[in-house]
XYZ file of C-alpha atoms in Angstrom:
665
model
C 163.980 77.528 77.277
C 160.280 78.046 76.342
C 157.676 75.477 77.546
C 157.263 74.149 73.990
C 160.928 73.531 73.565
C 161.017 71.804 76.969
C 158.271 69.601 75.896
C 160.021 68.528 72.664
C 162.846 67.185 74.944
C 160.421 64.547 76.398
C 161.805 60.992 75.814
C 160.160 57.553 76.334
C 160.624 56.545 79.966
C 160.044 60.142 81.239
C 157.793 60.522 84.163
C 157.278 64.245 84.758
C 155.818 66.356 87.435
C 154.025 69.490 86.081
C 152.688 72.345 88.222
C 149.735 73.473 86.007
C 148.752 77.102 85.991
C 145.530 78.392 84.501
C 144.873 77.603 80.809
C 144.943 74.620 78.704
C 147.700 75.695 76.205
C 150.462 73.444 77.782
C 148.187 70.366 77.797
C 147.434 70.923 74.038
C 151.138 71.288 73.358
C 152.012 68.009 75.291
C 149.400 66.096 73.205
C 150.595 67.761 69.932
C 154.150 66.867 70.628
C 153.121 63.237 71.282
C 151.118 63.157 67.908
C 154.129 64.501 65.935
C 156.226 61.739 67.489
C 153.637 59.041 66.296
C 152.726 58.219 69.868
C 149.342 56.988 70.912
C 148.173 59.852 73.139
C 145.955 59.221 76.193
C 144.381 62.301 78.034
C 142.921 61.676 81.493
C 141.079 64.633 82.691
C 137.912 66.849 82.839
C 138.544 68.915 79.702
C 137.853 66.283 77.055
C 135.284 68.418 75.054
C 137.700 71.339 74.725
C 140.556 69.107 73.544
C 138.357 67.272 71.160
C 137.803 70.673 69.387
C 141.481 71.816 69.592
C 142.865 68.445 68.319
C 140.051 67.341 65.843
C 140.854 64.903 62.953
C 143.247 62.996 65.345
C 140.676 60.565 66.616
C 142.658 57.381 65.571
C 145.674 58.548 67.582
C 143.910 60.091 70.523
C 142.266 58.423 73.574
C 140.169 60.324 76.159
C 139.342 58.990 79.574
C 137.448 60.741 82.267
C 138.777 60.392 85.869
C 135.319 59.066 87.054
C 135.898 56.109 84.840
C 138.870 55.154 87.083
C 137.743 56.424 90.489
C 133.992 55.983 90.455
C 134.187 53.212 93.068
C 137.193 54.631 94.717
C 140.857 54.954 93.740
C 142.678 51.643 93.180
C 146.278 52.048 91.921
C 146.535 48.496 90.409
C 143.227 49.091 88.507
C 144.492 52.433 87.084
C 147.872 50.858 85.943
C 145.951 47.978 84.423
C 144.033 50.444 82.289
C 147.206 52.061 81.211
C 148.766 48.711 80.288
C 145.873 48.204 77.987
C 146.698 51.378 76.085
C 150.375 50.271 76.025
C 149.385 47.054 74.302
C 147.076 49.037 71.946
C 150.030 51.249 71.008
C 152.279 48.322 70.314
C 149.648 46.534 68.199
C 148.730 49.845 66.297
C 152.265 50.395 65.241
C 152.917 53.548 67.291
C 156.253 54.567 68.563
C 155.051 54.518 72.170
C 152.345 55.766 74.546
C 152.027 59.292 75.865
C 149.886 59.843 79.002
C 148.863 63.354 80.021
C 146.734 63.143 83.104
C 145.079 65.742 85.461
C 145.612 64.921 89.138
C 143.028 67.482 90.372
C 140.748 64.536 91.349
C 142.940 64.150 94.461
C 141.255 67.225 95.886
C 137.946 65.431 95.842
C 139.312 63.001 98.375
C 137.566 60.108 97.030
C 137.958 56.769 98.822
C 141.621 55.511 98.373
C 142.857 58.933 97.232
C 146.029 58.661 99.469
C 147.200 55.701 97.437
C 148.187 58.165 94.589
C 151.808 57.755 95.843
C 151.601 54.062 95.091
C 150.145 54.825 91.804
C 152.951 57.306 90.897
C 155.520 54.682 91.839
C 153.891 52.032 89.658
C 153.700 54.707 86.816
C 157.384 55.463 87.137
C 158.124 51.651 86.631
C 155.662 51.400 83.681
C 157.463 54.320 81.928
C 160.887 52.713 82.519
C 159.725 49.293 81.261
C 157.883 50.483 78.180
C 158.069 53.183 75.698
C 155.804 55.456 77.788
C 155.922 59.151 78.474
C 153.797 60.320 81.451
C 153.120 63.865 82.530
C 151.228 64.350 85.664
C 149.579 67.756 86.023
C 149.005 69.045 89.622
C 147.015 72.217 90.259
C 146.695 74.861 93.054
C 143.544 73.330 94.330
C 145.518 70.503 95.708
C 146.750 70.892 99.386
C 150.264 72.186 99.740
C 151.533 69.087 101.666
C 150.350 66.834 98.957
C 152.113 68.898 96.240
C 155.260 68.834 98.196
C 154.944 65.033 98.493
C 154.099 64.636 94.950
C 157.281 66.292 93.889
C 159.384 63.588 95.577
C 158.004 60.778 93.382
C 158.640 62.220 89.867
C 162.191 61.752 88.393
C 161.658 64.913 86.146
C 159.822 68.207 86.651
C 158.578 70.774 84.197
C 158.909 74.080 86.127
C 160.019 77.523 85.505
C 159.683 76.834 81.703
C 162.334 74.054 81.888
C 162.377 70.356 81.738
C 164.963 69.345 84.197
C 165.950 66.648 86.649
C 163.964 66.829 89.837
C 166.249 67.634 92.762
C 163.363 66.469 95.147
C 162.931 63.150 93.518
C 163.453 60.361 96.121
C 163.652 56.726 94.977
C 161.173 54.418 96.710
C 164.020 52.884 98.958
C 164.981 56.277 100.258
C 161.380 57.420 100.734
C 160.679 54.532 103.025
C 163.241 56.043 105.479
C 161.870 59.436 106.694
C 165.218 60.440 108.076
C 166.636 60.219 104.511
C 163.904 62.545 103.234
C 164.787 65.158 105.860
C 168.433 64.782 105.111
C 167.907 65.474 101.259
C 165.704 68.376 102.143
C 168.212 69.642 104.538
C 171.034 69.469 101.935
C 168.978 71.216 99.367
C 167.910 73.962 101.805
C 171.519 74.420 102.976
C 172.512 75.023 99.358
C 169.677 77.466 98.999
C 170.736 79.396 101.964
C 174.275 79.817 100.583
C 173.311 80.547 96.995
C 170.021 82.439 97.612
C 168.495 80.312 94.948
C 165.078 79.106 95.874
C 163.559 79.322 92.351
C 163.048 75.481 92.029
C 161.157 75.136 95.348
C 159.290 78.438 94.650
C 158.049 76.888 91.313
C 156.643 73.970 93.098
C 154.602 75.851 95.637
C 154.219 79.135 93.764
C 150.527 78.480 92.881
C 149.358 76.419 95.894
C 146.550 77.853 97.896
C 148.105 77.236 101.354
C 150.655 79.638 102.698
C 154.215 78.089 102.645
C 156.823 79.663 104.991
C 160.490 78.582 105.309
C 162.562 79.781 108.087
C 166.206 79.028 109.187
C 166.869 77.350 112.523
C 166.698 80.626 114.283
C 163.296 81.658 113.010
C 164.372 84.100 110.252
C 162.196 83.890 107.179
C 164.126 82.733 104.132
C 161.071 82.107 101.803
C 157.372 82.782 101.458
C 155.088 81.819 98.698
C 152.523 84.288 97.110
C 149.733 82.666 99.203
C 151.483 83.619 102.404
C 151.971 87.070 101.171
C 148.321 87.370 100.344
C 147.234 85.748 103.686
C 149.314 88.164 105.858
C 149.082 91.166 103.573
C 152.873 91.598 103.193
C 155.053 91.769 100.052
C 157.669 89.051 99.497
C 160.416 91.513 100.191
C 158.868 92.753 103.485
C 158.622 89.200 104.923
C 161.916 87.539 103.917
C 164.673 88.413 106.424
C 162.156 89.133 109.270
C 161.654 87.231 112.425
C 158.642 84.756 111.822
C 157.055 85.904 115.070
C 155.777 88.909 113.047
C 153.054 86.592 111.762
C 151.532 85.403 115.031
C 149.494 87.389 117.461
C 150.770 88.077 120.966
C 147.578 86.601 122.316
C 148.160 83.291 120.480
C 148.497 80.332 122.859
C 151.514 79.108 120.788
C 154.018 81.224 118.702
C 156.302 80.453 115.873
C 159.273 81.114 117.997
C 158.149 78.584 120.631
C 157.668 76.022 117.864
C 161.154 76.634 116.718
C 162.628 76.595 120.179
C 160.796 73.094 120.620
C 163.025 71.680 117.781
C 160.379 69.271 116.642
C 157.575 68.886 114.299
C 154.276 70.544 115.275
C 150.730 71.011 114.027
C 147.707 72.698 115.493
C 145.764 76.014 115.646
C 147.469 79.411 116.013
C 146.103 83.049 116.300
C 147.810 84.845 113.406
C 147.949 88.599 112.615
C 147.852 90.555 109.409
C 149.661 93.609 108.557
C 146.722 95.726 109.263
C 146.424 94.265 112.773
C 143.428 92.036 112.096
C 143.776 88.581 113.862
C 142.518 85.384 112.264
C 142.806 81.724 113.152
C 145.012 79.430 111.082
C 145.890 75.795 110.893
C 149.703 75.345 110.834
C 151.873 72.284 110.282
C 155.650 72.791 110.857
C 158.391 70.307 110.051
C 161.929 70.428 110.998
C 164.622 69.853 108.312
C 167.819 68.074 109.295
C 171.190 67.877 107.598
C 173.426 64.656 107.316
C 174.730 65.387 110.866
C 171.156 65.367 112.214
C 171.305 69.214 112.903
C 168.173 71.230 112.272
C 168.789 73.635 109.333
C 165.359 74.916 108.620
C 161.614 74.713 109.245
C 158.817 74.362 106.614
C 155.478 75.631 107.744
C 152.277 75.115 105.679
C 149.420 77.386 106.991
C 145.747 77.459 106.121
C 143.312 80.253 107.095
C 140.539 78.542 108.843
C 138.373 81.581 109.545
C 135.483 80.208 107.447
C 135.952 76.751 109.179
C 135.753 78.277 112.528
C 132.629 80.298 111.634
C 131.072 77.093 110.218
C 131.929 75.266 113.368
C 130.439 78.128 115.455
C 127.273 77.960 113.138
C 127.122 74.164 113.647
C 127.420 74.615 117.384
C 124.689 77.101 117.356
C 122.576 74.787 115.193
C 123.311 72.027 117.436
C 122.163 74.080 120.465
C 119.145 75.155 118.483
C 118.352 71.608 117.504
C 118.766 70.511 121.189
C 116.388 73.251 122.168
C 113.999 72.225 119.401
C 114.132 68.634 120.610
C 113.427 69.695 124.110
C 110.613 71.880 122.808
C 109.239 68.989 120.862
C 109.471 66.705 123.898
C 107.813 69.166 126.071
C 105.116 69.741 123.388
C 104.506 65.991 123.116
C 104.535 65.551 126.868
C 101.981 68.360 127.243
C 99.834 67.005 124.352
C 99.646 63.551 126.127
C 98.807 65.348 129.512
C 96.091 67.294 127.694
C 94.662 64.148 126.135
C 94.528 62.419 129.485
C 93.011 65.418 131.164
C 90.279 65.602 128.527
C 89.384 61.936 129.163
C 88.536 62.747 132.773
C 85.778 65.222 131.835
C 82.738 65.628 129.662
C 82.255 69.332 130.498
C 82.872 71.451 127.421
C 84.010 74.577 129.381
C 86.565 72.516 131.357
C 87.604 70.819 128.166
C 88.180 74.281 126.550
C 90.167 75.365 129.480
C 92.380 72.219 129.375
C 93.048 72.785 125.665
C 93.940 76.537 126.030
C 96.304 75.782 129.003
C 97.962 73.017 126.998
C 98.543 75.335 123.951
C 100.111 77.963 126.159
C 102.295 75.609 128.166
C 103.165 73.071 125.438
C 103.644 75.022 122.355
C 105.208 78.327 123.593
C 102.178 80.554 122.395
C 101.563 83.539 124.669
C 97.781 83.733 123.976
C 95.093 81.649 122.551
C 91.199 81.473 122.059
C 88.773 78.829 121.024
C 85.708 79.650 118.821
C 82.798 77.304 117.994
C 80.384 77.422 115.166
C 76.902 78.311 116.157
C 74.895 76.750 113.186
C 71.536 78.261 114.301
C 72.860 81.910 114.176
C 75.516 81.056 111.596
C 78.204 82.824 113.583
C 81.595 81.992 115.209
C 81.477 82.396 118.932
C 84.315 82.614 121.301
C 83.844 79.965 124.120
C 87.206 80.168 125.798
C 90.454 82.172 125.974
C 93.616 82.390 127.828
C 95.667 85.533 128.343
C 93.279 87.528 126.120
C 90.495 90.002 126.988
C 87.141 88.737 128.273
C 85.728 91.047 125.720
C 86.550 88.406 123.173
C 83.930 86.126 124.752
C 81.219 88.497 123.420
C 82.428 88.407 119.912
C 80.268 86.778 117.241
C 81.693 86.590 113.760
C 79.163 85.986 110.871
C 80.242 82.958 108.881
C 79.384 84.818 105.726
C 81.962 87.602 106.324
C 85.174 86.144 104.923
C 87.073 89.494 105.560
C 88.066 87.964 108.810
C 90.853 85.388 108.921
C 88.907 83.170 111.421
C 85.981 82.954 108.919
C 88.342 82.138 105.979
C 90.041 79.515 108.108
C 86.632 77.899 108.773
C 85.466 78.190 105.253
C 88.622 76.737 103.640
C 89.014 74.057 106.381
C 92.690 74.699 106.635
C 95.186 76.655 108.896
C 95.807 80.301 108.026
C 99.149 81.763 109.172
C 99.094 85.547 108.995
C 102.667 86.989 109.206
C 101.523 90.638 108.884
C 97.829 91.523 109.299
C 98.456 94.951 107.783
C 99.804 93.665 104.428
C 98.256 90.259 104.145
C 95.710 90.464 101.229
C 93.666 87.607 102.708
C 92.754 89.599 105.735
C 90.525 92.710 105.088
C 89.189 92.971 108.680
C 90.587 91.747 111.953
C 89.568 91.323 115.526
C 90.802 93.954 118.203
C 92.633 91.216 119.976
C 94.524 90.048 116.768
C 98.245 91.149 116.681
C 100.613 91.554 113.729
C 101.354 87.812 113.531
C 98.808 85.108 114.401
C 97.469 81.803 113.297
C 94.033 80.242 112.990
C 93.525 76.413 112.842
C 90.191 74.841 112.055
C 88.628 72.408 114.555
C 87.542 69.531 112.259
C 85.844 66.241 113.000
C 85.909 64.230 109.762
C 84.510 66.856 107.245
C 82.463 68.796 109.765
C 84.005 72.075 110.935
C 83.265 72.521 114.683
C 85.130 75.807 115.134
C 88.630 77.375 115.133
C 91.561 78.008 117.454
C 93.558 81.285 117.369
C 97.011 81.607 118.827
C 99.883 84.190 118.824
C 103.149 85.164 120.496
C 102.419 88.669 121.257
C 104.884 89.177 124.111
C 107.726 86.944 123.121
C 107.719 88.319 119.636
C 108.986 85.063 118.376
C 107.947 84.044 114.771
C 105.365 81.342 114.413
C 107.084 78.454 112.676
C 105.359 75.787 110.532
C 106.023 73.152 113.199
C 104.045 75.396 115.590
C 101.049 75.243 113.263
C 101.367 71.423 112.932
C 101.354 71.099 116.702
C 98.356 73.416 117.054
C 96.411 71.295 114.561
C 96.990 68.316 116.937
C 95.437 70.377 119.700
C 92.522 71.149 117.448
C 92.147 67.387 116.676
C 92.040 66.709 120.442
C 89.289 69.171 121.047
C 87.324 67.876 117.946
C 87.564 64.290 119.337
C 86.593 65.625 122.819
C 83.536 67.306 121.496
C 82.591 64.323 119.365
C 82.893 62.018 122.385
C 80.908 64.283 124.745
C 78.224 65.679 122.699
C 75.196 63.572 123.492
C 72.169 63.290 121.280
C 69.175 63.045 123.505
C 66.771 60.624 121.913
C 63.126 61.874 122.029
C 60.867 59.304 123.638
C 57.015 59.185 123.818
C 55.778 58.719 127.430
C 52.795 56.644 128.307
C 49.753 58.635 127.370
C 46.678 59.285 129.419
C 43.014 59.629 128.385
C 42.207 62.540 130.658
C 41.915 66.074 129.018
C 44.977 68.321 128.566
C 45.177 70.395 131.687
C 47.444 73.231 130.403
C 46.946 74.548 126.962
C 50.220 76.453 126.177
C 51.161 78.181 122.911
C 53.987 76.651 121.037
C 57.190 78.513 120.319
C 57.101 80.249 123.687
C 59.248 80.412 126.865
C 57.325 80.447 130.060
C 58.848 81.947 133.268
C 56.998 80.049 135.977
C 57.367 81.874 139.304
C 57.120 79.760 142.412
C 59.124 78.900 145.440
C 59.228 75.175 144.515
C 59.068 73.850 140.828
C 55.801 71.927 141.411
C 53.626 73.703 138.907
C 56.360 73.778 136.359
C 56.743 69.928 136.647
C 52.938 69.519 136.611
C 52.792 71.392 133.274
C 55.724 69.404 132.052
C 54.212 65.984 132.924
C 50.841 66.939 131.495
C 52.238 67.854 128.136
C 54.503 64.764 127.853
C 51.505 62.463 128.691
C 49.421 64.249 125.970
C 51.675 63.718 123.038
C 54.626 66.101 123.685
C 58.148 64.662 123.660
C 59.822 65.917 126.828
C 63.329 66.590 127.869
C 64.277 67.668 131.418
C 67.549 69.479 132.505
C 67.078 69.510 136.371
C 68.846 70.491 139.434
C 66.747 67.746 141.201
C 68.148 64.240 140.823
C 66.696 62.578 137.850
C 65.678 59.484 139.749
C 63.504 61.468 142.135
C 61.788 63.159 139.354
C 61.006 59.927 137.533
C 59.611 58.331 140.769
C 57.613 61.334 141.856
C 55.939 61.958 138.475
C 55.822 58.586 136.951
C 58.092 59.222 134.079
C 59.413 56.009 132.524
C 60.724 56.969 129.076
C 61.259 60.775 129.132
C 64.993 61.690 129.202
C 66.101 63.671 132.210
C 69.594 64.993 132.603
C 71.160 66.165 135.991
C 72.455 69.756 136.210
C 75.386 69.240 138.418
C 79.242 69.566 138.798
C 79.445 65.896 139.802
C 80.348 63.770 136.940
C 79.198 60.216 136.928
C 79.346 57.391 134.379
C 76.108 55.952 135.724
C 74.149 59.237 135.108
C 73.950 61.597 132.278
C 74.663 65.034 133.426
C 75.641 68.579 132.187
C 77.779 70.988 134.185
C 76.370 74.190 135.455
C 79.131 76.210 133.723
C 78.966 74.169 130.490
C 76.592 76.501 128.727
C 77.707 75.712 125.216
C 76.941 72.022 125.800
C 73.536 72.926 127.370
C 72.682 74.880 124.240
C 73.797 72.077 121.997
C 71.721 69.446 123.955
C 68.509 71.621 123.646
C 69.104 72.541 119.956
C 69.676 69.017 118.882
C 66.588 67.766 120.766
C 64.119 70.247 119.332
C 65.516 69.209 115.871
C 64.390 65.754 116.488
C 61.200 66.241 118.594
C 57.957 67.815 117.287
C 56.068 68.972 119.429
C 58.613 69.249 122.298
C 58.660 70.496 125.837
C 61.823 71.309 127.775
C 62.150 72.108 131.335
C 65.249 73.808 132.722
C 65.077 73.634 136.482
C 67.864 75.368 138.408
C 68.002 78.817 136.775
C 69.116 80.213 140.264
C 71.827 77.660 140.377
C 73.214 78.636 136.936
C 73.131 82.290 138.056
C 75.286 81.386 141.076
C 77.837 79.431 138.979
C 77.892 81.919 136.077
C 77.609 85.640 135.380
C 73.975 86.748 135.064
C 74.678 88.182 131.589
C 75.870 84.777 130.400
C 72.789 83.017 131.753
C 70.566 85.639 130.243
C 72.378 85.104 126.954
C 71.848 81.310 127.317
C 68.073 81.698 127.833
C 67.830 84.043 124.938
C 69.644 81.526 122.780
C 67.328 78.710 123.837
C 64.441 81.028 123.294
C 65.597 81.458 119.597
C 65.612 77.602 119.130
C 62.284 77.290 120.653
C 60.814 80.056 118.466
C 61.879 78.313 115.354
C 60.348 74.963 116.181
C 57.181 73.394 117.473
C 58.457 73.633 121.176
C 57.866 75.073 124.565
C 60.468 75.978 127.145
C 59.591 75.958 130.801
C 61.888 78.062 133.272
C 60.810 77.608 136.808
C 62.281 80.322 139.078
C 61.866 81.578 142.701
C 61.189 85.262 142.424
C 62.228 85.826 146.123
C 65.782 84.893 145.620
C 66.529 86.815 142.514
C 67.738 90.504 142.570
C 65.007 92.863 141.503
C 66.767 94.074 138.283
C 67.490 90.516 137.138
C 63.888 89.394 137.895
C 62.579 92.345 135.920
C 64.735 91.516 132.899
C 63.476 87.924 132.813
C 59.847 88.916 133.211
C 60.066 91.480 130.256
C 61.634 88.844 128.039
C 59.294 85.811 128.556
C 55.712 84.972 129.405
C 55.245 84.926 133.135
C 53.156 82.244 134.924
C 52.715 83.326 138.528
C 52.054 80.847 141.360
C 48.359 81.763 141.870
C 47.639 81.669 138.243
C 46.670 78.555 136.271
C 46.826 78.070 132.634
């Protein structure tokens, strides 16, 4: 019997199970048959637009309903039946011979809330068909799990399978279905019949298209049926499997085997390590049910198997992601803790050199970078200068990058006022020149206070070779903010003050824009010159190794600012550290901008040389000399020539104007 002929045999009251294959031809035929019989036809499914084209000009007799209209808030069987009853009423009032419902059940695979109540719905639909002139055809597809399909078979009185409309051998009335043992008895009777006759066509038609593997064995573990999905899963033909021991399908390394399940004589579900014909092993999820006859004897086992390779791989990925996330959380926690420690450490000092060391150490310990360096903007020379580094070469400390040379990533970062992450320095078009210390991948982050660019931080992962992630850049910006706030908090602006003037003539007539190297064992002449100038109109600023209070008392200075050159930090006394050369430069530079004419005395040059490398001190003095040379200022450098090495003394004498102890200006 052809499908169309089977469809023509549908009668009012029929509730039919249909295992739908690919294509919509049967759906169209089901609706066309209802139209010919003057039935109001209602299609519930996802192919409405296609059917409207196929069945055009039938609008008065056709109703279309999308599954979402029924299940949008979850599936409620009573609500669904109520909708169908409205169509029954419409069919009666419209003079139709009855109602035909063709519905796609594929929505079950979406597992919307309440989807398991489909059994209750099918039972109510059976009652609706028998009480009214209703024909209902429920179309189940291969995307629906095998156990759901097998259960669905039991709740339809009729089935459209193998091109035939026939009584459903599997149909179980509701009263019988409530007793699980009765179900197994009926399955057992049918399977026993199948074993004697060799006819499994009906069962095969039900599970032929399902995606899960279905395996039926006798009570000794001999395979009596496999569906195509099982053949595909295990890479055997149907003929090769049927008649074989079922243990051929499980790996010897599996913790449980088919034969052990069968010997257990009970239902079982769990994971099994299966094996394909080519020897490849794979994990599967297995659910096995024993089938009993009327005597309670086991006659067969039905197993539904699903390959869970992708699921296991996904689980492993999720485990790796969970581990990675845990590591990220730990890293984030460590980064946050280190950032807080860095913040507290910065509050305990006003020394720029120490502050830079705290920042670089925090970046290495807290963010996982291998190396880092801090550069500051030198506005006077319009260059970027390295003022601190960790795990890089000291040669970097001698690097000055012109702020006009945007070939460098550092300069571009400062100019654009935003981070610059370079993944490959050789191919990145933004970088046309690079520092010797820069590796393939690195990042520059600007040090910003409000809109002012103070400098930039460079960091890389040279040794670990780990990629620099966006969150690394975000955290590095927090460290840049820390150092910006630290600089802003600790950079003092020394206010120029006019000292009480005297009427006596100026004793020392010095040229402006000059640095004077005053050679003497004690700094008496240097202070005599300094006091003479400040009491004759110069605005003075002293950075002295001698305690400021002693200087004020000895020389009668009441208003002139004097800062202590010392490693001892005190809230009661303004000071600058002997190694904090950047801050010392900043203080002098800012002072000469605001004071004209100005005189600065730097007492303690020998102390600076002890605390620092001579080259760094010489560079400091040269930088101060540049500021003096471009302003109406004088810089006094008292020095004891007897304590300096000869070559260092010679270099200072060549660079600056010398005032010897016997001489008098």
